[in-house]
XYZ file of C-alpha atoms in Angstrom:
302
model
C 38.931 9.775 48.966
C 38.520 13.294 50.245
C 35.003 14.531 51.175
C 35.099 18.313 50.681
C 32.656 19.781 48.207
C 32.375 23.391 47.010
C 28.786 24.297 45.989
C 28.472 27.059 43.489
C 24.931 28.537 43.443
C 23.987 27.249 46.863
C 20.894 29.239 46.888
C 19.657 27.910 43.558
C 17.497 24.890 42.953
C 20.132 22.214 42.234
C 22.713 23.877 44.402
C 20.455 24.008 47.437
C 19.424 20.334 47.061
C 23.014 19.173 46.357
C 24.228 21.065 49.459
C 21.659 19.404 51.621
C 22.484 15.962 50.150
C 26.289 16.296 50.600
C 25.924 17.544 54.124
C 23.632 14.668 55.020
C 26.177 12.194 53.589
C 28.811 13.599 55.942
C 30.733 15.753 53.478
C 32.319 19.135 54.336
C 30.247 21.616 52.381
C 31.694 24.911 51.293
C 29.478 27.752 50.021
C 30.516 30.539 47.772
C 29.268 34.149 47.397
C 29.644 35.553 43.889
C 31.053 39.145 43.840
C 32.718 38.550 47.201
C 34.682 35.278 47.296
C 37.620 34.299 45.139
C 36.889 31.123 43.238
C 40.482 29.993 42.966
C 40.890 30.272 46.775
C 37.519 28.693 47.512
C 38.334 25.692 45.309
C 41.680 25.007 47.069
C 41.457 21.508 48.693
C 38.016 20.879 47.303
C 37.533 17.387 45.956
C 34.380 18.130 44.203
C 32.848 21.310 42.830
C 29.092 21.359 42.133
C 28.320 23.824 39.352
C 24.937 25.221 40.366
C 25.345 28.531 38.784
C 22.821 29.155 36.062
C 22.014 32.622 34.770
C 18.548 33.518 33.349
C 17.997 32.388 29.746
C 18.463 35.855 28.291
C 21.999 36.050 29.890
C 23.241 32.739 28.627
C 24.860 33.966 25.491
C 26.865 36.604 27.400
C 27.619 34.775 30.682
C 27.433 30.938 30.314
C 30.909 30.269 28.624
C 32.747 32.634 30.922
C 31.217 31.214 34.045
C 32.095 27.666 33.220
C 35.565 28.697 31.969
C 36.205 30.031 35.598
C 35.075 26.682 37.038
C 37.184 24.619 34.681
C 40.365 26.608 35.500
C 39.671 26.226 39.238
C 38.937 22.547 38.921
C 42.129 21.864 36.900
C 44.193 23.749 39.395
C 43.009 21.430 42.161
C 42.321 18.384 40.099
C 38.752 18.529 41.473
C 35.801 16.686 39.886
C 33.141 19.100 38.620
C 29.518 17.832 38.743
C 27.372 19.706 36.101
C 23.572 19.276 36.131
C 23.113 18.551 32.478
C 19.720 18.875 30.778
C 18.005 17.681 27.591
C 18.460 20.959 25.662
C 21.364 19.363 23.700
C 18.909 17.126 21.920
C 17.011 18.093 18.749
C 13.362 17.693 18.093
C 13.688 14.931 15.612
C 15.775 12.497 17.701
C 13.985 9.363 18.576
C 13.877 8.280 22.313
C 15.271 7.123 24.542
C 18.131 9.626 24.903
C 21.345 8.486 26.469
C 25.178 9.199 26.672
C 25.528 8.010 23.127
C 22.767 10.158 21.494
C 24.300 12.867 19.272
C 23.844 16.430 20.433
C 21.951 17.909 17.573
C 20.114 20.904 18.930
C 20.215 23.833 16.559
C 18.544 26.507 18.709
C 20.817 29.003 20.626
C 20.289 27.598 24.130
C 20.878 24.100 22.999
C 24.097 25.078 21.119
C 25.392 26.975 24.150
C 24.933 23.892 26.390
C 26.477 21.669 23.725
C 29.606 23.985 23.532
C 29.779 24.304 27.414
C 29.799 20.550 27.909
C 32.321 20.010 25.199
C 34.767 22.443 26.644
C 34.932 20.380 29.899
C 35.884 17.274 27.806
C 38.470 19.282 25.648
C 40.144 20.884 28.628
C 40.534 17.511 30.393
C 38.533 18.531 33.573
C 37.321 15.698 35.761
C 33.626 15.953 34.981
C 30.366 14.250 35.730
C 27.461 15.501 33.604
C 24.446 14.472 35.485
C 21.733 14.846 32.836
C 18.152 15.109 33.842
C 14.753 16.318 32.671
C 12.578 19.145 34.150
C 12.715 19.570 37.918
C 10.149 18.783 40.609
C 11.217 20.632 43.685
C 10.252 20.486 47.317
C 9.337 24.240 47.380
C 8.169 26.884 44.987
C 11.375 27.828 43.289
C 10.364 29.142 39.942
C 10.672 25.959 37.837
C 8.323 25.015 35.054
C 6.096 22.834 37.277
C 5.478 25.119 40.117
C 5.497 28.452 38.289
C 3.507 27.587 35.109
C 1.766 24.223 35.556
C 0.702 23.670 39.195
C -0.698 27.029 40.271
C -4.386 25.882 39.596
C -4.002 22.303 40.902
C -6.008 23.151 44.083
C -8.794 23.971 41.701
C -8.427 20.724 39.749
C -6.451 22.026 36.829
C -2.975 21.078 35.604
C -1.992 23.544 32.981
C 0.199 21.684 30.545
C 2.543 23.364 28.040
C 2.380 20.809 25.273
C 1.006 17.402 24.095
C -0.335 15.595 27.285
C -0.245 12.249 25.497
C 3.483 11.942 25.104
C 6.192 11.099 27.671
C 8.279 13.882 29.307
C 11.248 13.462 31.512
C 11.318 14.738 35.112
C 13.686 14.671 37.975
C 12.775 14.989 41.624
C 15.514 17.246 42.987
C 16.146 15.387 46.330
C 16.758 12.163 44.154
C 19.070 14.285 41.834
C 21.063 15.496 44.890
C 21.479 12.053 46.203
C 22.577 10.837 42.836
C 25.224 13.655 42.741
C 26.544 12.472 46.083
C 26.582 8.707 45.125
C 28.550 9.615 41.867
C 30.957 11.798 43.638
C 31.738 9.038 46.210
C 32.713 6.726 43.400
C 34.502 9.365 41.196
C 37.843 7.561 41.358
C 36.431 4.634 39.453
C 34.961 6.838 36.647
C 36.445 8.010 33.493
C 37.733 11.536 33.427
C 34.582 12.734 31.562
C 31.325 10.970 32.334
C 27.969 11.763 30.743
C 25.420 10.060 33.113
C 21.722 10.195 32.208
C 19.385 10.261 35.157
C 15.994 8.817 34.035
C 14.004 10.073 37.077
C 10.270 9.900 36.365
C 8.891 9.770 32.937
C 5.151 10.775 32.629
C 2.708 11.965 30.110
C 0.564 14.978 31.080
C -2.355 12.765 31.642
C -0.331 10.466 33.925
C 0.850 13.410 35.922
C -2.810 14.525 36.377
C -3.822 11.165 37.513
C -0.995 11.060 40.056
C -1.953 14.459 41.331
C -5.506 13.258 41.667
C -4.253 10.422 43.959
C -2.045 12.622 46.153
C -4.279 15.618 46.275
C -7.484 13.681 47.071
C -9.573 15.376 44.340
C -9.778 15.215 40.554
C -7.191 16.951 38.668
C -7.623 17.403 34.909
C -5.176 18.606 32.155
C -5.868 21.825 30.468
C -3.699 23.491 27.778
C -1.387 26.175 28.970
C -2.046 29.411 27.054
C 1.094 30.615 25.267
C -0.325 33.861 23.837
C 0.336 35.906 27.011
C 4.144 35.108 26.538
C 3.881 36.245 22.906
C 2.376 39.531 24.050
C 4.974 39.915 26.619
C 7.826 39.222 24.283
C 8.869 42.977 23.913
C 8.920 43.396 27.618
C 9.969 39.997 28.964
C 13.536 39.132 27.861
C 13.064 35.484 28.670
C 9.909 35.092 26.524
C 11.610 34.345 23.213
C 13.718 31.649 24.915
C 10.590 30.032 26.362
C 9.250 29.613 22.793
C 12.699 28.521 21.691
C 12.540 25.560 24.047
C 8.795 24.886 23.520
C 9.628 21.937 21.174
C 10.572 19.763 24.237
C 6.885 19.882 25.311
C 5.933 18.359 21.979
C 8.747 15.988 21.534
C 8.296 12.511 23.261
C 11.367 11.780 25.277
C 12.742 9.789 28.199
C 16.246 9.292 29.307
C 17.761 5.822 29.266
C 19.283 5.034 32.773
C 21.185 1.894 31.875
C 24.511 3.468 32.546
C 23.244 5.076 35.815
C 22.002 1.723 36.959
C 25.296 0.063 36.076
C 27.209 2.615 38.164
C 24.695 2.753 41.130
C 22.619 -0.519 41.027
C 21.147 0.110 44.521
C 19.857 3.598 43.836
C 16.085 3.974 43.996
C 14.106 6.967 42.836
C 11.142 8.434 44.663
C 7.872 7.185 43.026
C 5.903 9.791 41.034
C 3.124 10.037 43.696
C 5.697 10.892 46.485
C 7.509 13.368 44.271
C 4.313 15.132 43.270
C 3.087 15.182 46.892
C 6.266 16.965 47.911
C 6.222 19.291 44.824
C 2.593 20.482 45.638
C 3.002 20.565 49.490
C 3.041 24.383 49.418
C -0.226 24.656 47.608
C -3.617 25.154 49.459
C -5.183 21.910 50.516
C -1.938 19.944 50.653
C -2.293 19.243 54.376
C -5.304 17.114 53.873
C -4.041 15.503 50.510
C -2.764 12.217 52.031
C -5.986 11.589 53.878
C -8.104 12.565 50.994
C -6.199 10.217 48.719
C -6.669 7.399 51.208
C -10.427 8.062 51.398
C -10.715 8.178 47.599
C -8.825 4.830 47.323
C -11.006 3.282 49.921
C -14.124 4.461 48.181
């Protein structure tokens, strides 16, 4: 099999991580600059296209379908496999867990319906596709995701601001793991069906379990406090994304986890990073992180 990958959105969260993972695995990695490069030309000879483009929420209705249509055309012209980072937006608030590749897509909100239609178009058009479905991201740097932007800013002061019910499970994906998973699936793409929906379970934690893990890796007590939503309500007229944050709020109050039985059948030797390691990396940019490992060791010893 060829090992040339085109990364779309290389500076974004998933695109950056996937680029690093593919390069580390010995692939020839091509980047792409929107507004300058020609997608059809860039895709020539590419074996895999990683679809890391993701506009802001308030541009999804206008841009999402068109962006993915471009990618589908380029992929079909080269018979390339497209890896799409799927999410849990396609599932509705009343669907019991776990969620897997057989769970119906019953979201009724705008963002959920847009994702449902986008994924369905890859199947309908016959594109070689791997939907790598995961929960919320834990990154190795502050990249504007839910965890580092909204939840973890006060962790050095012992507070984890939690957007929903801290007693229910919530799905998370440590991005370096997700990047490795993308590479591993790409390397066995010839044995896959033309369209594959592959749930990546990652790490499932309640808010309280996350606070307990942060206590261990930071070396000081971390407690859950409710995230205040009223500032987003006040910002609604001036912040285009605010209404979409409320639109997706149900996921913080809907218990969920992803069933990785299919993932394990495809990649039985794959191991995810434990929660403590992922959270240590995800908070490494915060004050006090340099001493976290030593502090945790002292706390455990005491």
